[in-house]
Tab-separated table of C-alpha atoms and ligand atoms in Angstrom:
chain	number	residue	atom	x	y	z
A	252	MET	CA	0.000	0.000	0.000
A	253	LYS	CA	1.333	3.440	-0.923
A	254	ILE	CA	1.116	6.202	1.686
A	255	ILE	CA	0.592	9.453	-0.223
A	256	ASN	CA	0.964	12.989	1.082
A	257	PRO	CA	-2.344	14.640	0.082
A	258	ALA	CA	-0.741	18.088	0.045
A	259	THR	CA	1.880	17.181	-2.565
A	260	GLY	CA	0.848	13.898	-4.160
A	261	ALA	CA	4.254	12.431	-3.237
A	262	VAL	CA	4.587	8.848	-2.023
A	263	ILE	CA	5.863	8.988	1.572
A	264	GLN	CA	6.292	5.290	2.119
A	265	GLU	CA	5.171	1.870	0.952
A	266	ILE	CA	3.887	-0.565	3.522
A	267	GLU	CA	2.703	-4.140	3.376
A	268	GLU	CA	-1.012	-4.772	3.889
A	269	ASP	CA	-2.288	-7.530	6.119
A	270	SER	CA	-3.763	-10.557	4.398
A	271	ALA	CA	-6.631	-12.707	5.668
A	272	GLU	CA	-3.966	-15.132	6.883
A	273	THR	CA	-1.863	-12.600	8.842
A	274	ILE	CA	-5.053	-11.162	10.353
A	275	HIS	CA	-6.033	-14.614	11.535
A	276	GLN	CA	-2.614	-15.195	13.069
A	277	LYS	CA	-2.785	-11.867	14.882
A	278	TYR	CA	-6.261	-12.734	16.116
A	279	LYS	CA	-5.116	-16.088	17.513
A	280	LYS	CA	-2.270	-14.416	19.399
A	281	ALA	CA	-4.628	-11.776	20.796
A	282	ARG	CA	-7.132	-14.427	21.871
A	283	THR	CA	-4.455	-16.450	23.665
A	284	ALA	CA	-2.929	-13.442	25.421
A	285	GLN	CA	-6.131	-11.685	26.513
A	286	PRO	CA	-7.024	-13.635	29.703
A	287	ARG	CA	-3.625	-12.932	31.253
A	288	TRP	CA	-3.930	-9.227	30.409
A	289	ALA	CA	-7.368	-9.168	32.016
A	290	ASP	CA	-5.912	-10.777	35.133
A	291	GLU	CA	-3.349	-8.022	35.597
A	292	PRO	CA	-4.358	-5.642	38.374
A	293	LEU	CA	-6.343	-2.694	36.991
A	294	ARG	CA	-3.772	-0.296	38.463
A	295	ARG	CA	-0.988	-1.928	36.468
A	296	ARG	CA	-2.865	-1.515	33.195
A	297	ILE	CA	-3.538	2.115	34.084
A	298	ALA	CA	0.166	2.650	34.873
A	299	ILE	CA	1.063	1.346	31.401
A	300	ILE	CA	-1.353	3.845	29.840
A	301	GLU	CA	0.310	6.592	31.912
A	302	ARG	CA	3.615	5.637	30.311
A	303	PHE	CA	1.986	5.721	26.870
A	304	ASP	CA	0.745	9.221	27.624
A	305	ALA	CA	4.286	10.305	28.555
A	306	LEU	CA	5.600	8.787	25.313
A	307	LEU	CA	3.065	10.771	23.274
A	308	GLU	CA	4.434	13.928	24.865
A	309	GLN	CA	8.075	12.924	24.329
A	310	ASN	CA	7.500	12.060	20.670
A	311	ARG	CA	4.993	14.757	19.816
A	312	ASP	CA	7.133	16.583	17.223
A	313	GLU	CA	7.643	13.467	15.155
A	314	LEU	CA	4.029	12.311	15.629
A	315	ALA	CA	2.596	15.685	14.620
A	316	ARG	CA	4.799	15.802	11.515
A	317	THR	CA	3.751	12.291	10.454
A	318	LEU	CA	0.080	13.132	10.958
A	319	THR	CA	0.374	16.312	8.912
A	320	GLN	CA	2.233	14.549	6.125
A	321	GLU	CA	-0.180	11.667	5.751
A	322	VAL	CA	-3.553	13.407	6.214
A	323	GLY	CA	-2.708	17.008	5.221
A	324	LYS	CA	-3.775	18.466	8.592
A	325	PRO	CA	-2.256	21.905	9.340
A	326	ILE	CA	0.680	21.324	11.672
A	327	ARG	CA	-0.677	23.440	14.529
A	328	GLN	CA	-3.886	21.437	14.424
A	329	SER	CA	-1.850	18.202	14.552
A	330	TYR	CA	-0.197	19.412	17.771
A	331	ASN	CA	-3.638	20.393	19.102
A	332	GLU	CA	-4.967	16.951	18.335
A	333	ILE	CA	-2.188	15.195	20.232
A	334	LYS	CA	-2.704	17.570	23.156
A	335	GLY	CA	-6.462	16.877	23.101
A	336	ALA	CA	-5.858	13.125	22.974
A	337	ARG	CA	-3.612	13.409	26.045
A	338	GLN	CA	-6.386	15.242	27.918
A	339	ARG	CA	-8.759	12.390	27.138
A	340	ILE	CA	-6.174	9.824	28.227
A	341	GLY	CA	-5.808	11.825	31.457
A	342	PHE	CA	-9.554	11.469	32.008
A	343	PHE	CA	-9.391	7.675	31.559
A	344	ILE	CA	-6.377	7.400	33.858
A	345	LYS	CA	-8.161	9.351	36.566
A	346	HIS	CA	-11.674	7.895	36.330
A	347	SER	CA	-11.453	4.297	35.101
A	348	GLU	CA	-10.924	2.756	38.496
A	349	ARG	CA	-14.155	4.206	39.789
A	350	TRP	CA	-16.250	2.815	36.930
A	351	LEU	CA	-14.512	-0.556	36.499
A	352	SER	CA	-14.161	-1.695	40.098
A	353	GLU	CA	-16.634	-4.247	41.350
A	354	GLU	CA	-19.622	-2.816	43.183
A	355	ILE	CA	-21.571	-4.253	46.064
A	356	VAL	CA	-25.031	-2.938	45.299
A	357	HIS	CA	-27.180	-4.693	47.889
A	358	GLN	CA	-26.676	-6.537	51.156
A	359	GLU	CA	-29.094	-8.121	53.550
A	360	GLU	CA	-28.676	-10.827	56.104
A	361	GLY	CA	-26.651	-13.633	54.519
A	362	LEU	CA	-26.946	-12.175	51.003
A	363	THR	CA	-24.546	-10.051	49.005
A	364	GLU	CA	-25.311	-8.794	45.484
A	365	LYS	CA	-22.439	-7.367	43.480
A	366	ILE	CA	-21.601	-6.365	39.904
A	367	VAL	CA	-18.258	-7.244	38.347
A	368	TYR	CA	-17.306	-5.473	35.109
A	369	GLU	CA	-15.616	-8.090	32.949
A	370	PRO	CA	-13.844	-7.159	29.712
A	371	LEU	CA	-15.552	-8.083	26.454
A	372	GLY	CA	-12.528	-10.106	25.293
A	373	VAL	CA	-10.956	-9.435	21.878
A	374	ILE	CA	-12.472	-6.433	20.119
A	375	ALA	CA	-12.007	-4.720	16.755
A	376	ASN	CA	-11.526	-1.005	16.360
A	377	ILE	CA	-11.985	0.079	12.738
A	378	SER	CA	-11.101	3.736	12.668
A	379	ALA	CA	-11.277	6.957	10.640
A	380	TRP	CA	-8.438	9.214	9.437
A	381	ASN	CA	-9.719	12.695	10.253
A	382	TYR	CA	-8.761	12.625	13.966
A	383	PRO	CA	-6.834	9.379	14.305
A	384	TYR	CA	-5.544	10.199	17.807
A	385	LEU	CA	-8.832	11.471	19.192
A	386	VAL	CA	-11.143	8.823	17.775
A	387	GLY	CA	-8.428	6.227	18.415
A	388	VAL	CA	-8.018	6.932	22.122
A	389	ASN	CA	-11.820	7.015	22.619
A	390	VAL	CA	-11.757	3.273	22.005
A	391	ILE	CA	-8.233	1.948	22.429
A	392	ILE	CA	-7.496	3.382	25.864
A	393	PRO	CA	-10.657	2.373	27.776
A	394	ALA	CA	-10.685	-0.996	25.973
A	395	LEU	CA	-7.127	-1.776	27.104
A	396	ILE	CA	-7.666	-0.466	30.613
A	397	ALA	CA	-10.748	-2.681	30.951
A	398	GLY	CA	-8.651	-5.753	30.055
A	399	ASN	CA	-9.506	-6.304	26.393
A	400	ALA	CA	-7.203	-7.183	23.510
A	401	VAL	CA	-7.631	-4.838	20.534
A	402	MET	CA	-7.400	-5.518	16.810
A	403	TYR	CA	-6.884	-1.931	15.651
A	404	LYS	CA	-7.330	-1.059	11.998
A	405	PRO	CA	-6.380	2.546	11.383
A	406	SER	CA	-7.790	4.099	8.240
A	407	GLU	CA	-5.718	3.495	5.130
A	408	TYR	CA	-5.280	7.311	5.081
A	409	SER	CA	-3.682	7.424	8.547
A	410	THR	CA	-1.720	4.190	8.570
A	411	LEU	CA	1.601	5.613	9.756
A	412	THR	CA	-0.088	7.234	12.733
A	413	GLY	CA	-1.734	3.890	13.543
A	414	VAL	CA	1.621	2.128	13.371
A	415	ALA	CA	3.161	4.791	15.647
A	416	ILE	CA	0.354	4.327	18.199
A	417	GLY	CA	1.031	0.570	18.202
A	418	ARG	CA	4.777	1.059	18.641
A	419	LEU	CA	4.364	3.472	21.560
A	420	LEU	CA	1.793	1.272	23.316
A	421	GLU	CA	4.242	-1.619	23.150
A	422	GLU	CA	7.078	0.581	24.366
A	423	ALA	CA	4.852	1.631	27.262
A	424	GLY	CA	4.364	-2.009	28.277
A	425	VAL	CA	1.209	-3.250	26.513
A	426	PRO	CA	2.098	-6.833	25.479
A	427	ALA	CA	2.611	-7.016	21.703
A	428	ASP	CA	-0.079	-9.684	21.301
A	429	ILE	CA	-2.680	-7.588	23.121
A	430	PHE	CA	-2.633	-4.675	20.695
A	431	GLN	CA	-2.530	-5.725	17.054
A	432	VAL	CA	-2.298	-3.117	14.311
A	433	ILE	CA	-3.989	-4.290	11.115
A	434	ILE	CA	-2.841	-2.555	7.935
A	435	GLY	CA	-5.094	-2.021	4.934
A	436	GLY	CA	-8.299	-0.561	3.534
A	437	ARG	CA	-11.846	-1.709	2.966
A	438	GLN	CA	-11.094	-5.366	2.219
A	439	THR	CA	-8.877	-5.652	5.266
A	440	GLY	CA	-11.678	-4.166	7.360
A	441	GLU	CA	-14.080	-6.742	5.963
A	442	ALA	CA	-11.675	-9.557	6.850
A	443	LEU	CA	-11.822	-8.369	10.462
A	444	LEU	CA	-15.602	-8.715	10.390
A	445	ASP	CA	-15.203	-12.406	9.596
A	446	LEU	CA	-13.382	-13.080	12.877
A	447	PRO	CA	-15.351	-14.272	15.924
A	448	LEU	CA	-14.685	-11.111	17.907
A	449	ASP	CA	-16.393	-9.975	21.108
A	450	GLY	CA	-17.172	-6.434	19.997
A	451	TYR	CA	-16.882	-4.136	16.990
A	452	PHE	CA	-16.143	-0.459	17.529
A	453	PHE	CA	-16.295	1.605	14.390
A	454	THR	CA	-15.706	5.245	13.497
A	455	GLY	CA	-16.433	6.333	9.947
A	456	SER	CA	-19.186	6.989	7.466
A	457	TYR	CA	-22.838	6.011	7.749
A	458	ALA	CA	-22.582	3.771	4.658
A	459	THR	CA	-19.729	1.721	6.129
A	460	GLY	CA	-21.276	1.704	9.604
A	461	ARG	CA	-24.537	0.320	8.255
A	462	PHE	CA	-22.661	-2.361	6.322
A	463	ILE	CA	-20.682	-3.395	9.402
A	464	SER	CA	-23.665	-3.511	11.735
A	465	GLN	CA	-25.614	-5.698	9.293
A	466	ARG	CA	-22.653	-7.969	8.707
A	467	VAL	CA	-21.990	-8.700	12.398
A	468	ALA	CA	-25.592	-8.571	13.677
A	469	ALA	CA	-25.972	-12.343	14.006
A	470	ARG	CA	-22.986	-12.535	16.368
A	471	MET	CA	-24.964	-10.812	19.137
A	472	VAL	CA	-21.976	-8.854	20.404
A	473	PRO	CA	-21.755	-5.092	20.918
A	474	CYS	CA	-21.397	-3.119	17.686
A	475	GLN	CA	-20.820	0.528	18.434
A	476	LEU	CA	-20.898	3.097	15.636
A	477	GLU	CA	-19.629	6.681	15.571
A	478	LEU	CA	-20.701	8.054	12.220
A	479	GLY	CA	-21.107	11.282	10.276
A	480	GLY	CA	-23.173	14.372	10.851
A	481	LYS	CA	-24.888	17.343	9.233
A	482	ASP	CA	-24.620	19.537	12.284
A	483	PRO	CA	-26.679	22.756	12.359
A	484	LEU	CA	-25.817	26.032	14.071
A	485	TYR	CA	-28.531	28.637	14.681
A	486	VAL	CA	-28.038	32.344	15.353
A	487	PRO	CA	-31.199	34.008	16.745
A	488	ASP	CA	-31.642	37.791	16.781
A	489	ASN	CA	-30.352	38.525	20.289
A	490	ASN	CA	-26.585	38.545	20.173
A	491	SER	CA	-24.570	41.262	21.846
A	492	ASN	CA	-21.431	40.303	19.931
A	493	LEU	CA	-22.385	39.092	16.476
A	494	LYS	CA	-18.856	39.478	15.146
A	495	ALA	CA	-17.503	37.033	17.752
A	496	VAL	CA	-20.377	34.644	17.010
A	497	ALA	CA	-19.559	34.739	13.287
A	498	ALA	CA	-15.876	34.057	14.032
A	499	ALA	CA	-16.766	31.095	16.279
A	500	ALA	CA	-19.160	29.702	13.663
A	501	ALA	CA	-16.530	30.021	10.913
A	502	ASP	CA	-13.985	28.196	13.064
A	503	GLY	CA	-16.571	25.480	13.793
A	504	ALA	CA	-17.185	25.041	10.075
A	505	PHE	CA	-13.617	25.224	8.764
A	506	TYR	CA	-11.311	23.894	11.512
A	507	ASN	CA	-9.549	20.697	10.364
A	508	THR	CA	-10.432	21.869	6.836
A	509	GLY	CA	-14.055	21.052	7.663
A	510	GLN	CA	-13.179	17.355	7.933
A	511	SER	CA	-14.636	16.849	11.407
A	512	CYS	CA	-17.595	14.650	12.295
A	513	CYS	CA	-18.997	17.482	14.426
A	514	ALA	CA	-17.991	20.359	12.154
A	515	VAL	CA	-20.709	22.958	11.674
A	516	GLU	CA	-22.244	21.819	8.381
A	517	ARG	CA	-25.116	24.304	7.948
A	518	ILE	CA	-25.981	27.659	9.484
A	519	TYR	CA	-29.372	29.315	10.043
A	520	VAL	CA	-29.542	33.000	10.907
A	521	HIS	CA	-32.486	35.113	12.048
A	522	GLU	CA	-33.487	37.597	9.336
A	523	LYS	CA	-32.885	40.586	11.634
A	524	VAL	CA	-29.170	39.828	11.928
A	525	TYR	CA	-28.612	37.837	8.736
A	526	ASP	CA	-26.850	40.488	6.611
A	527	ALA	CA	-24.489	41.562	9.380
A	528	PHE	CA	-23.701	37.958	10.299
A	529	VAL	CA	-22.906	37.011	6.699
A	530	ARG	CA	-20.629	40.056	6.343
A	531	TYR	CA	-18.652	39.204	9.496
A	532	PHE	CA	-18.530	35.533	8.547
A	533	VAL	CA	-17.064	36.173	5.092
A	534	GLU	CA	-14.523	38.652	6.539
A	535	GLU	CA	-13.367	35.915	8.882
A	536	VAL	CA	-13.116	33.303	6.129
A	537	LYS	CA	-11.072	35.689	3.953
A	538	ASN	CA	-8.387	35.626	6.661
A	539	PHE	CA	-8.050	31.844	6.646
A	540	LYS	CA	-4.721	30.890	5.142
A	541	LEU	CA	-4.933	27.935	2.794
A	542	GLY	CA	-1.780	26.112	1.772
A	543	ASN	CA	1.140	23.974	2.847
A	544	PRO	CA	-0.028	22.174	6.016
A	545	GLU	CA	3.543	22.000	7.291
A	546	GLU	CA	3.629	25.799	7.711
A	547	GLU	CA	2.715	27.145	11.146
A	548	SER	CA	0.388	29.837	9.790
A	549	THR	CA	-1.734	27.505	7.625
A	550	TYR	CA	-5.344	27.125	8.763
A	551	ILE	CA	-6.897	25.280	5.782
A	552	GLY	CA	-4.900	22.194	4.812
A	553	ALA	CA	-5.385	19.465	2.239
A	554	ILE	CA	-8.461	17.383	1.502
A	555	THR	CA	-7.264	13.968	2.606
A	556	ARG	CA	-9.041	11.792	0.047
A	557	PRO	CA	-8.560	13.005	-3.564
A	558	GLN	CA	-11.921	11.602	-4.682
A	559	HIS	CA	-13.675	13.856	-2.156
A	560	LEU	CA	-12.798	16.976	-4.184
A	561	GLU	CA	-15.479	15.914	-6.666
A	562	VAL	CA	-18.080	15.577	-3.876
A	563	LEU	CA	-17.411	19.155	-2.764
A	564	GLN	CA	-17.425	20.495	-6.321
A	565	ARG	CA	-20.738	18.744	-7.000
A	566	GLN	CA	-22.336	20.243	-3.866
A	567	VAL	CA	-21.246	23.751	-4.868
A	568	GLU	CA	-22.429	23.394	-8.476
A	569	ASP	CA	-25.737	21.866	-7.398
A	570	ALA	CA	-26.368	24.775	-4.999
A	571	ILE	CA	-25.498	27.455	-7.576
A	572	SER	CA	-27.668	25.781	-10.217
A	573	LYS	CA	-30.615	25.954	-7.776
A	574	GLY	CA	-30.168	29.644	-6.972
A	575	ALA	CA	-27.532	29.863	-4.216
A	576	ARG	CA	-25.108	32.788	-4.154
A	577	LEU	CA	-21.388	31.994	-3.982
A	578	LEU	CA	-19.736	34.611	-1.762
A	579	ILE	CA	-16.235	33.211	-1.608
A	580	GLY	CA	-14.291	30.156	-2.811
A	581	GLY	CA	-16.097	27.487	-4.791
A	582	LYS	CA	-13.435	25.428	-6.506
A	583	LYS	CA	-10.516	23.069	-6.094
A	584	LEU	CA	-7.021	24.404	-6.699
A	585	GLN	CA	-4.982	23.428	-9.723
A	586	GLY	CA	-1.610	21.818	-9.296
A	587	PRO	CA	-0.253	19.076	-7.069
A	588	GLY	CA	-2.090	18.175	-3.886
A	589	ASN	CA	-5.799	18.126	-3.004
A	590	PHE	CA	-6.957	21.587	-2.007
A	591	PHE	CA	-10.420	23.152	-2.018
A	592	GLU	CA	-11.010	26.841	-1.364
A	593	PRO	CA	-12.982	27.737	1.780
A	594	THR	CA	-16.441	28.256	0.328
A	595	VAL	CA	-19.464	30.208	1.598
A	596	LEU	CA	-22.879	29.888	-0.034
A	597	THR	CA	-25.940	31.970	0.878
A	598	ASP	CA	-29.565	31.958	-0.347
A	599	VAL	CA	-29.445	28.210	0.156
A	600	SER	CA	-32.401	25.889	0.769
A	601	HIS	CA	-33.032	22.290	1.726
A	602	ASP	CA	-33.455	21.345	-1.952
A	603	MET	CA	-29.701	21.595	-2.211
A	604	LEU	CA	-27.201	18.829	-1.443
A	605	VAL	CA	-25.038	21.231	0.554
A	606	MET	CA	-27.785	21.511	3.200
A	607	LYS	CA	-28.655	17.794	3.319
A	608	GLU	CA	-25.625	15.618	2.568
A	609	GLU	CA	-22.508	15.593	4.778
A	610	SER	CA	-19.967	17.952	3.143
A	611	PHE	CA	-16.952	16.963	5.247
A	612	GLY	CA	-14.874	19.758	3.767
A	613	PRO	CA	-14.479	23.553	3.716
A	614	VAL	CA	-17.928	24.299	2.290
A	615	ILE	CA	-20.808	25.889	4.208
A	616	GLY	CA	-24.329	27.099	3.423
A	617	ILE	CA	-25.973	29.942	5.370
A	618	GLN	CA	-29.784	30.155	5.302
A	619	LYS	CA	-32.038	33.016	6.461
A	620	VAL	CA	-34.942	32.152	8.820
A	621	LYS	CA	-37.832	34.295	10.081
A	622	ASP	CA	-38.052	32.935	13.634
A	623	ASP	CA	-36.999	30.206	16.067
A	624	ALA	CA	-39.785	27.875	14.925
A	625	GLU	CA	-38.560	27.884	11.339
A	626	ALA	CA	-34.972	27.364	12.524
A	627	VAL	CA	-36.008	24.369	14.639
A	628	GLN	CA	-37.927	22.808	11.767
A	629	LEU	CA	-34.906	23.132	9.448
A	630	MET	CA	-32.425	21.959	12.072
A	631	LEU	CA	-34.506	18.807	12.524
A	632	ASP	CA	-34.737	18.177	8.784
A	633	THR	CA	-31.831	15.712	8.550
A	634	GLU	CA	-31.126	12.000	8.704
A	635	TYR	CA	-28.201	12.687	11.028
A	636	GLY	CA	-28.184	13.383	14.767
A	637	LEU	CA	-24.718	14.185	16.075
A	638	THR	CA	-24.695	17.780	17.398
A	639	ALA	CA	-26.614	21.065	17.181
A	640	SER	CA	-25.724	24.509	18.494
A	641	VAL	CA	-27.383	27.820	19.283
A	642	TYR	CA	-25.565	31.119	19.774
A	643	CYS	CA	-27.518	33.795	21.632
A	644	ASP	CA	-27.492	35.848	24.817
A	645	GLU	CA	-30.316	34.085	26.673
A	646	ARG	CA	-29.604	30.623	27.953
A	647	GLN	CA	-33.311	29.883	28.457
A	648	ARG	CA	-34.162	30.589	24.833
A	649	ALA	CA	-31.245	28.430	23.692
A	650	GLU	CA	-32.161	25.561	26.004
A	651	ALA	CA	-35.759	25.594	24.797
A	652	ILE	CA	-34.472	25.031	21.256
A	653	LEU	CA	-31.775	22.517	22.231
A	654	LYS	CA	-34.331	20.397	24.088
A	655	LEU	CA	-36.096	19.801	20.761
A	656	MET	CA	-32.984	18.558	18.960
A	657	ASP	CA	-32.717	14.847	18.185
A	658	THR	CA	-28.926	14.770	18.603
A	659	GLY	CA	-26.518	13.174	21.061
A	660	THR	CA	-24.871	16.530	21.860
A	661	VAL	CA	-26.166	20.119	22.049
A	662	TYR	CA	-24.218	23.347	22.533
A	663	TRP	CA	-25.018	26.848	23.748
A	664	ASN	CA	-22.486	29.457	22.567
A	665	CYS	CA	-19.986	26.810	21.522
A	666	CYS	CA	-19.714	24.155	18.817
A	667	ASP	CA	-17.421	21.507	17.329
A	668	ARG	CA	-16.206	20.426	20.744
A	669	VAL	CA	-15.956	17.119	22.587
A	670	SER	CA	-15.423	16.667	26.314
A	671	PRO	CA	-14.171	13.426	27.885
A	672	TYR	CA	-16.555	14.040	30.816
A	673	LEU	CA	-19.622	13.804	28.571
A	674	PRO	CA	-20.879	10.882	26.492
A	675	TRP	CA	-20.112	11.207	22.791
A	676	SER	CA	-22.967	9.626	20.901
A	677	GLY	CA	-24.851	9.980	17.657
A	678	ARG	CA	-28.514	9.388	16.984
A	679	LYS	CA	-30.183	8.220	13.764
A	680	HIS	CA	-27.563	7.948	10.981
A	681	SER	CA	-24.898	9.428	13.263
A	682	GLY	CA	-24.451	6.232	15.188
A	683	LEU	CA	-25.196	3.944	18.070
A	684	GLY	CA	-23.690	3.740	21.550
A	685	SER	CA	-21.416	6.151	23.398
A	686	THR	CA	-17.739	6.673	23.881
A	687	LEU	CA	-16.202	8.897	26.599
A	688	SER	CA	-17.605	9.646	30.066
A	689	TYR	CA	-18.491	6.753	32.366
A	690	ALA	CA	-20.605	5.300	29.518
A	691	GLY	CA	-17.523	5.064	27.303
A	692	ILE	CA	-15.562	3.286	30.032
A	693	ARG	CA	-18.272	0.735	30.769
A	694	ALA	CA	-18.857	0.203	27.014
A	695	PHE	CA	-15.848	-2.134	26.919
A	696	THR	CA	-17.154	-4.397	29.660
A	697	ARG	CA	-19.989	-6.808	30.365
A	698	PRO	CA	-21.557	-6.666	33.787
A	699	LYS	CA	-21.693	-9.965	35.632
A	700	ALA	CA	-24.275	-10.156	38.396
A	701	TYR	CA	-23.183	-12.067	41.523
A	702	HIS	CA	-25.836	-13.351	43.925
A	703	LEU	CA	-23.828	-14.557	46.933
A	704	ARG	CA	-25.712	-16.274	49.697
A	705	ALA	CA	-23.888	-17.532	52.773
A	706	LEU	CA	-25.196	-20.983	53.617
A	707	SER	CA	-27.094	-20.927	56.850
A	708	PHE	CA	-27.706	-24.674	57.223
B	5	NAD	P1	-15.047	5.293	6.001
B	5	NAD	O1	-16.362	4.747	6.399
B	5	NAD	O2	-14.735	5.415	4.560
B	5	NAD	O3	-13.857	4.401	6.606
B	5	NAD	C1	-13.727	4.190	7.992
B	5	NAD	C2	-12.942	2.915	8.243
B	5	NAD	O4	-13.697	1.798	7.775
B	5	NAD	C3	-11.597	2.850	7.530
B	5	NAD	O5	-10.661	2.262	8.392
B	5	NAD	C4	-11.887	1.957	6.343
B	5	NAD	O6	-10.755	1.286	5.842
B	5	NAD	C5	-12.891	0.981	6.915
B	5	NAD	N1	-13.803	0.351	5.956
B	5	NAD	C6	-14.271	0.872	4.794
B	5	NAD	N2	-15.134	0.005	4.212
B	5	NAD	C7	-15.206	-1.069	5.041
B	5	NAD	C8	-15.924	-2.295	5.001
B	5	NAD	N3	-16.746	-2.594	3.983
B	5	NAD	N4	-15.788	-3.174	6.022
B	5	NAD	C9	-14.977	-2.887	7.069
B	5	NAD	N5	-14.244	-1.763	7.145
B	5	NAD	C10	-14.361	-0.857	6.154
B	5	NAD	O7	-14.911	6.699	6.729
B	5	NAD	P2	-13.692	7.728	6.734
B	5	NAD	O8	-13.590	8.383	5.410
B	5	NAD	O9	-12.466	7.105	7.293
B	5	NAD	O10	-14.186	8.791	7.828
B	5	NAD	C11	-15.055	9.853	7.529
B	5	NAD	C12	-16.399	9.647	8.182
B	5	NAD	O11	-16.224	9.345	9.571
B	5	NAD	C13	-17.252	10.898	8.152
B	5	NAD	O12	-18.574	10.548	7.830
B	5	NAD	C14	-17.165	11.408	9.581
B	5	NAD	O13	-18.232	12.239	9.952
B	5	NAD	C15	-17.099	10.153	10.355
B	5	NAD	N6	-16.521	10.345	11.690
B	5	NAD	C16	-17.338	10.257	12.777
B	5	NAD	C17	-16.840	10.482	14.061
B	5	NAD	C18	-17.721	10.415	15.283
B	5	NAD	O14	-17.181	10.453	16.378
B	5	NAD	N7	-19.030	10.335	15.160
B	5	NAD	C19	-15.485	10.793	14.221
B	5	NAD	C20	-14.678	10.859	13.096
B	5	NAD	C21	-15.209	10.641	11.831
């Protein structure tokens, strides 16, 4: 498999893919090694993860450079991602013991009832490329801490990062057989689905997630899916600092070159503040520097998958053909590398692909609404259900709107953010199950109920 730098088109490295046979061998090793790993004291597994965290910090320059070179992420955002991943790891280190230790939940004379959280066993993590550290640690770290073995398939677009994660986990003390990195693309992922695993944890698109859940359904093991989104942001008419709101919304839409599952994907603005908002928004976007992701000042990097340039171009052309106004951007750049200009469309409607289909790139539509009711109706008009946000002065008004959203996460005066303290979950086509928070620690375990009665005869 060739690893290609999406910003230059150059081949960085060639790497051998796993075959069905090597995957099976890795699986057998993981299966054999897992019970001993699960028998290690919880504190020892946590201590190993602490060492992994320290290694991420020690190696961060090299890791950030590799990430930028293979996915085209602006270098400052690569450093931010590693820092964010370390914060999440810190959460797991601090809180896992509380949620994984056995609990005595009821006692009466001669009877004890307790819950023991046993690991699932050997699980698969099939992962995405857009935030390989963040979406990786959501699964890998709590799974290992809980005593599971992990068959980890990084995306074919972030393979080198996946290999680096495997190397550092081993250096930290995770036994080599317990964490198996599986190299390859779609077919390799499918080969993993053929193994008798004890859980499937997937991050990626709705189409792949649906395929995976159908394929493993008969196994009756957990299948957790973190999928795409079409996340709305609404700006009502009561904002004391509209300029700051526009800047925050633009960052939410364009950070990571718009290639975030919870990027702002569509914006609705109250008619009273629409013109001013659009003006501020475009001013902000004009300042975004597009270019070489290895330069410190770059904000918009490369589009990781070359074929996705056509998806973005099609959304823009479809919108313009149906009456949208193109205020800035609108096309891919000529020359080597995959770049698409940051693009703002107004006068958009829900007849257009850009307001319905996940863009997953630096393209945004802004639609005018007459009141909160119209905004709510449009925000709900989607097959996805990841996040929704409202920017306004009054918390009560925002919360009344957020209560109506059918999404796993809602935001008031913030967006495009994930906290390890809160469950990260999608509804509808955005997924099933939760990572992070206590829910994302327990997700890698099965509760066993103990009824313990002291014999009294
Ligand atoms: P993708 O679905 O193309 O690929 C994801 C992974 O699945 C890759 O490792 C890929 O090799 C593998 N795969 C592809 N086809 C497969 C098959 N038939 N069987 C088994 N494995 C298969 O998605 P992507 O392009 O890597 O990621 C982008 C998508 O991920 C976007 O929709 C984005 O919103 C979503 N995402 C969601 C979250 C979240 O937390 N909800 C986080 C990051 C990304």
